[in-house]
XYZ file of C-alpha atoms in Angstrom:
377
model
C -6.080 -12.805 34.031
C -8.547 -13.048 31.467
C -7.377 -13.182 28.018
C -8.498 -13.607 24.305
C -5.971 -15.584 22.620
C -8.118 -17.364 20.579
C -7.827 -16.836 17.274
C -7.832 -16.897 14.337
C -4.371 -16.799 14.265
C -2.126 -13.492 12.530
C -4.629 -11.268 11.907
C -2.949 -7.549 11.895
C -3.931 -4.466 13.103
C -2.097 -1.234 12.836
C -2.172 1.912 15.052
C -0.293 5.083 13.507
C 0.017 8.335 15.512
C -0.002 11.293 13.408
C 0.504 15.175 14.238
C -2.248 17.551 13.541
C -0.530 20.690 12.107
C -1.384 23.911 10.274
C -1.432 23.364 6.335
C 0.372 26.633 5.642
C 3.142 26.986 8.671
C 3.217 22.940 9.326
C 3.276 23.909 12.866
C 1.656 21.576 15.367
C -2.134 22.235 16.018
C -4.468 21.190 19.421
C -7.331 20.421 18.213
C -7.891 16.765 18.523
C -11.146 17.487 20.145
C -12.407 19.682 17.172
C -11.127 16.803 14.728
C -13.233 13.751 16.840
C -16.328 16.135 16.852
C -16.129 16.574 12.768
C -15.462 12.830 12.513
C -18.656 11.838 14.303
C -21.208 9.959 12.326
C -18.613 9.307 9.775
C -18.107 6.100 8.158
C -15.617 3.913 10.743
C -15.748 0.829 8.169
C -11.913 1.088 8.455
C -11.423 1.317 11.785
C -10.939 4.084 14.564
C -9.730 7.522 15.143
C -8.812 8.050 18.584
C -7.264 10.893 20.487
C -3.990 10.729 22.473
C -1.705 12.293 25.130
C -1.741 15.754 23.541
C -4.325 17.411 21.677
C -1.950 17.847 18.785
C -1.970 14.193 17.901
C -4.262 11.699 16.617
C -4.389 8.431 16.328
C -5.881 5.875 14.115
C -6.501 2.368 13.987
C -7.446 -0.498 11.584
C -9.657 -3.422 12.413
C -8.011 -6.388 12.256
C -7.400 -7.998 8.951
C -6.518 -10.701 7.269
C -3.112 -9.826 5.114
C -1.129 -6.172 5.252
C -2.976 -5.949 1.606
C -6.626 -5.814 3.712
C -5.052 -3.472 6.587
C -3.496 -1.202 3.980
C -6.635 -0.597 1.715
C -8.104 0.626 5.878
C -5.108 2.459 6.189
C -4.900 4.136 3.369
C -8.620 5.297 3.807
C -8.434 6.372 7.475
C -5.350 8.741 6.213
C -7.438 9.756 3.909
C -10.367 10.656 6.124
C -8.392 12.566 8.521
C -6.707 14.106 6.103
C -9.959 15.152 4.810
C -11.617 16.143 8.523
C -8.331 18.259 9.041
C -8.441 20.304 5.815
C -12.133 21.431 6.386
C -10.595 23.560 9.338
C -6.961 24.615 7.677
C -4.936 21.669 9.119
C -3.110 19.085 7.958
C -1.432 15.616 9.095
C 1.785 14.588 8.723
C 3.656 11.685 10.125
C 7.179 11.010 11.984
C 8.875 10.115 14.738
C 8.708 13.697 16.226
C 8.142 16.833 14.701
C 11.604 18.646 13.837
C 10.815 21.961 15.287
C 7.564 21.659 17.855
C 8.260 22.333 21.678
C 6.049 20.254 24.143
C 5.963 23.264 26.218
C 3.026 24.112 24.071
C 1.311 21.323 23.617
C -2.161 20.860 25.731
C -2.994 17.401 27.300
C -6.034 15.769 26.197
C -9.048 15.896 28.305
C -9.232 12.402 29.126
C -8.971 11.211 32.729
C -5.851 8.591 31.954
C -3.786 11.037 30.325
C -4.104 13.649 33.315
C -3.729 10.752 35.846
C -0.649 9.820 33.719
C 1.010 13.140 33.911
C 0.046 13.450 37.221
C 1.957 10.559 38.062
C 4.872 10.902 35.988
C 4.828 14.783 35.755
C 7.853 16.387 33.382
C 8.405 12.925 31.890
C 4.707 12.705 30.112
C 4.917 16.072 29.366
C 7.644 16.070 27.284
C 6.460 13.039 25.492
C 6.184 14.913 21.994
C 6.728 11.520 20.004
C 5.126 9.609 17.140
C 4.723 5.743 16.837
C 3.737 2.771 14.975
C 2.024 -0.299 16.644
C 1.444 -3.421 14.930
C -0.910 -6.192 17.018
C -1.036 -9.660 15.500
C -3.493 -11.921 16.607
C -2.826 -15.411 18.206
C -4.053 -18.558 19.761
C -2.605 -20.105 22.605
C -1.546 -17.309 25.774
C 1.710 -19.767 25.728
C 2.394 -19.278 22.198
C 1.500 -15.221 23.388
C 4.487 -15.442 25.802
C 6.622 -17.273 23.368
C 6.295 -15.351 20.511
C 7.312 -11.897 22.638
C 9.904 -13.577 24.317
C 11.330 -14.534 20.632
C 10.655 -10.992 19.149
C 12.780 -8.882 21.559
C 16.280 -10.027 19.524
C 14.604 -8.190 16.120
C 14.022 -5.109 17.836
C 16.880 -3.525 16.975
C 16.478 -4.241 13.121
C 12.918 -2.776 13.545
C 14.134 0.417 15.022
C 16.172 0.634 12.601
C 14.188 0.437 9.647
C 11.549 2.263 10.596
C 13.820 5.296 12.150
C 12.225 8.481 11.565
C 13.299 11.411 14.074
C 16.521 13.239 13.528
C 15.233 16.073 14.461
C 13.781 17.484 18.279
C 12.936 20.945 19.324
C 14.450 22.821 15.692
C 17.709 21.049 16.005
C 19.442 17.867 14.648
C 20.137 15.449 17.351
C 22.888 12.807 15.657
C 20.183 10.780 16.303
C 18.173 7.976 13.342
C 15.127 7.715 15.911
C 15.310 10.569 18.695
C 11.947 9.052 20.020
C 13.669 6.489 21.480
C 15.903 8.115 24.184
C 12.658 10.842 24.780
C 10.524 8.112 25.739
C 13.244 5.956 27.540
C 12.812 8.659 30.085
C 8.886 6.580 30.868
C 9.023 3.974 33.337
C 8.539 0.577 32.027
C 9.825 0.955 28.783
C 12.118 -0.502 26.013
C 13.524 -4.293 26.146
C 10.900 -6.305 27.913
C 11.209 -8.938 30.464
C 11.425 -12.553 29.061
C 8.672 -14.866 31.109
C 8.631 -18.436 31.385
C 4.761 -19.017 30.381
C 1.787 -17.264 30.752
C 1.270 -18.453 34.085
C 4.681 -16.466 34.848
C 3.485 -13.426 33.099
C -0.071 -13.618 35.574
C 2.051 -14.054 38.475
C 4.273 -10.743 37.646
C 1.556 -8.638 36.595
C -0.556 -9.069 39.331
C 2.506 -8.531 41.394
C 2.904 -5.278 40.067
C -0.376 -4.543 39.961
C -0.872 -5.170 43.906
C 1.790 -3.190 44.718
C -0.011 -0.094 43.527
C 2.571 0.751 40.642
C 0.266 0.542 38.281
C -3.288 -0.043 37.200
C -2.929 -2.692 34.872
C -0.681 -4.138 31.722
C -1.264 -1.231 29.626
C 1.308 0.363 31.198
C 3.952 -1.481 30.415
C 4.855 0.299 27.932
C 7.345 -2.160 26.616
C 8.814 -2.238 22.542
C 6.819 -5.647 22.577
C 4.030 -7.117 24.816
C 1.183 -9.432 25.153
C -1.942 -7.442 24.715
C -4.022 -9.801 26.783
C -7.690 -8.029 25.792
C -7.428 -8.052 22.263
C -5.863 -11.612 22.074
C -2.740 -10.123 20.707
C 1.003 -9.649 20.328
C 1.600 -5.992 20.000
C 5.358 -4.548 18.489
C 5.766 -1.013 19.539
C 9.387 -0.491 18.278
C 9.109 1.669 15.472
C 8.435 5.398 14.799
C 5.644 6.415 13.017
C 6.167 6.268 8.948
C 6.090 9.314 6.849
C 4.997 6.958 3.658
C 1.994 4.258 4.122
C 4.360 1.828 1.810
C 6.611 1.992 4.751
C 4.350 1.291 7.769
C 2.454 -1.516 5.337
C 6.115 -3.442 4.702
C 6.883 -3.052 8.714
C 3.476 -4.655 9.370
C 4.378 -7.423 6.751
C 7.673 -8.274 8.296
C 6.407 -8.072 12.048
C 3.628 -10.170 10.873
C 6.050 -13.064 9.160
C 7.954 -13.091 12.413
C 5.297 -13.869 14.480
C 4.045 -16.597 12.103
C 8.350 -17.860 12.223
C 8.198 -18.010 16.068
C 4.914 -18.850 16.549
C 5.638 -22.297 14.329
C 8.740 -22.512 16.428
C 6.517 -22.475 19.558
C 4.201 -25.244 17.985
C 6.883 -27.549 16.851
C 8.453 -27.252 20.878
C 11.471 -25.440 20.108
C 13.214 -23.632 22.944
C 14.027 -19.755 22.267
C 18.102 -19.191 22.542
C 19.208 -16.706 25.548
C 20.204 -13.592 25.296
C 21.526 -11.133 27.529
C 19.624 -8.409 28.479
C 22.257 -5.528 28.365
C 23.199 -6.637 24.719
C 19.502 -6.592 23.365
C 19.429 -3.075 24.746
C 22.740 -1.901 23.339
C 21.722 -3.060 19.902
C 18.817 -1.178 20.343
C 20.567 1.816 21.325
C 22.816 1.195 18.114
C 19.495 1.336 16.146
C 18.547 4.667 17.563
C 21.883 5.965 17.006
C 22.236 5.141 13.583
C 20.007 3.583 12.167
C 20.780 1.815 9.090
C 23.776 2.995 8.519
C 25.873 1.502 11.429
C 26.098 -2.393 13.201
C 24.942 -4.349 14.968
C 26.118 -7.493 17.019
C 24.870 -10.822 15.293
C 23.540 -12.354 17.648
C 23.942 -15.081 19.864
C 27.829 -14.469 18.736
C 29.596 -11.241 19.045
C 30.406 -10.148 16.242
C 28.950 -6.930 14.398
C 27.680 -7.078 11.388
C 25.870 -4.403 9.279
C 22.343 -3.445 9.902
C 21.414 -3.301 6.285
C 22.998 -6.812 6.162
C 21.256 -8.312 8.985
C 17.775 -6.609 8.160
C 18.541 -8.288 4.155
C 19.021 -11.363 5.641
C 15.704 -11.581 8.188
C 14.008 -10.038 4.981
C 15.124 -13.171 2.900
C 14.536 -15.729 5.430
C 10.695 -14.176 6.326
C 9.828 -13.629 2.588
C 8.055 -17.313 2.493
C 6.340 -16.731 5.912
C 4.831 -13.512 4.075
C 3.927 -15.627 0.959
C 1.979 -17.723 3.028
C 0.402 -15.010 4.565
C -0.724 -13.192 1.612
C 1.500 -10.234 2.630
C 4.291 -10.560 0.239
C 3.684 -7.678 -2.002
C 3.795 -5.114 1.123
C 7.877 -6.215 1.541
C 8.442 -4.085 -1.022
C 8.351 -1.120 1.182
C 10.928 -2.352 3.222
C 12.772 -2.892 0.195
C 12.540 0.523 -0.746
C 14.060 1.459 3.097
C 17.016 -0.560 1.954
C 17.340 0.844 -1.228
C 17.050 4.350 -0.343
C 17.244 4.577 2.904
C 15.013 5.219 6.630
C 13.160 8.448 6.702
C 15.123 9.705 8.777
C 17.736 9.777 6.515
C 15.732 10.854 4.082
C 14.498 13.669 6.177
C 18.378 15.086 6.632
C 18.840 14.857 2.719
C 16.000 17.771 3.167
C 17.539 19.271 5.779
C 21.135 19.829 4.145
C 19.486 21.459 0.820
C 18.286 24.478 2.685
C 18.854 24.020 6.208
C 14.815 24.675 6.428
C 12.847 22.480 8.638
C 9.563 24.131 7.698
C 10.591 22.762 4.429
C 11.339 19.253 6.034
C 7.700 19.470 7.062
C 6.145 20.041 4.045
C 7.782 16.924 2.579
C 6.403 15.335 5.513
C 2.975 16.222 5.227
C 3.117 15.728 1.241
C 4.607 11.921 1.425
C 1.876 11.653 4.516
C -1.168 12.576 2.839
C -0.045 11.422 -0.884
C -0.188 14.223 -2.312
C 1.843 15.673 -5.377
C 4.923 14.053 -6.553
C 7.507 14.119 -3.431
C 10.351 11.533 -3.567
C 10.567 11.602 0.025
């Protein structure tokens, strides 16, 4: 398989999907296509706006960067710009895990011939794929190191997930749930707790497996919380929902980015990763989902549980020089603030349980998404 691991090492790029929504009724919009026409010709210095599954989302994309302080000043403008392209036509963009009262029943699928061949294949189950989410690539060098470094990430999964938790709500109704995107897309093939693979001459060999067997096209559809992204010579964490505030999504990037610096110097100094069983990476994740920061987790390799907010302080303490060295250090201060004040998801009940209004959950959405006004949220 031909891949691109080669360098420079840790560069970041971030991918946020966002819903496009009415300004005054914060209902979800289609009109992705009316959005990429307006955006046409338009400065893509900080990176790219891309369509997605549904017309009512959009996506957007930095180029990759040196530091989370580079990616964020991109960031920070594409929000802007497609905030900007949106208003021109009475919409808005907002950003969560899922929108708290939109039904997927009305939501169009882009014209693009993947996404119809997807729901094709996997019919009801793309459909209903109403979710938001936040990817993070970081660049390496070595396809070993590639392999290593994924292997090594799928124990801080959980911690991710439940930081960046940011759905409580699905369809106009609480769930119980810190990140409802996560049992919505667990219903997708191929999804969650990866695999662990010897090298990357195991990964080839199962890939092209697959592949041969007609299940799929290629590795993009493994759709995995973490997974080599051969093509762009990257490690790519898809764990979190999407972040409300860019703070947020900017100290996520930090802290995936100081991991894979920890376990790719862990690779290089030929350490061996510790084993872990499958069925208790994915219960922790479930645990995560459930409850985000508020609940346990087992400590792994041992089993004993331990706080979330405890475990997440300490990986935040022992990554902080990794960050340093990185030039990314300032950005931990928005996972800081999830600490201090908690995931948005429980930020979003706090909303929620003034008024019982999730229009008015929306609006604090779109407000803390576009930076605009003085929302605490």
């Amino acid at each position: 398989m031909e891949h691109h691991f080669s360098g420079p090492s840790y560069t970041i790029g971030i991918e946020e999907e966002l819903m496009i929504v009415d300004a005054d009724s914060h209902e979800l919009v289609n009109a992705i296509e009316s959005l990429l026409e307006d955006a046409r010709g338009a400065d893509t210095t900080a990176g790219e706006i891309k369509p997605e599954l549904m017309e009512s989302v959009l996506e957007i994309a930095t180029r990759p960067a040196a530091n989370t302080a580079e990616a964020g000043h991109q960031l920070r403008a594409l929000r802007r710009q497609v905030g900007d392209i949106a208003a021109r036509r009475g919409l808005t963009i907002g950003s969560s895990g899922t929108h708290p009262f939109a039904l997927w029943e009305d939501q169009r699928i882009a014209s693009r011939q993947r996404y119809r061949e997807l729901v094709n294949a996997l019919r009801f189950v793309a459909r209903q794929e109403l979710i938001f989410g936040l990817h993070v690539h970081v660049g390496l060098d070595d396809p070993d190191k590639a392999i290593h470094v994924a292997n090594g990430m799928r124990v801080h999964l959980p911690v991710l997930l439940a930081l960046s938790a940011n759905s409580p709500f699905w369809r106009g109704d609480g769930t119980g749930m810190a990140s409802t995107r996560l049992p919505i897309f667990r219903a997708f093939p191929r999804v969650g707790v990866p695999p662990s693979y010897h090298d990357w001459a195991d990964y080839e060999r199962q890939i092209e497996f697959m592949v041969s067997s007609g299940v799929m096209e290629d590795y993009t559809y493994l759709w995995y919380d973490v997974r080599p992204h051969p093509k762009l010579g990257t490690v790519e964490i898809r764990a979190c929902d999407a972040q409300t505030r860019v703070e947020h999504t900017l100290g996520l990037a930090a802290l995936i980015q100081a991991m894979v610096k920890e376990l790719a110097e862990h690779f290089d100094e030929g350490k061996h990763l510790g084993e872990y069983p499958w069925q208790m990476l994915d219960e922790n994740r479930w645990l995560a989902a459930r409850h985000g920061l508020e609940g346990e987790l087992v400590d792994l390799p041992t089993n004993e549980r331990v706080a979330t907010k405890a475990l997440a302080r300490r990986l935040l303490d022992r990554l902080r020089p990794h960050a340093q060295d990185l030039g990314s250090a300032a950005e931990l201060e928005g996972i800081e603030d999830l600490l201090a004040r908690g995931n948005g998801a429980a930020r979003q009940v706090v909303v929620y349980e003034a008024n019982h209004d999730l229009r008015e959950v929306m609006a604090e959405v779109v407000a803390a998404t576009i930076g605009d006004g003085d929302t605490e949220f």
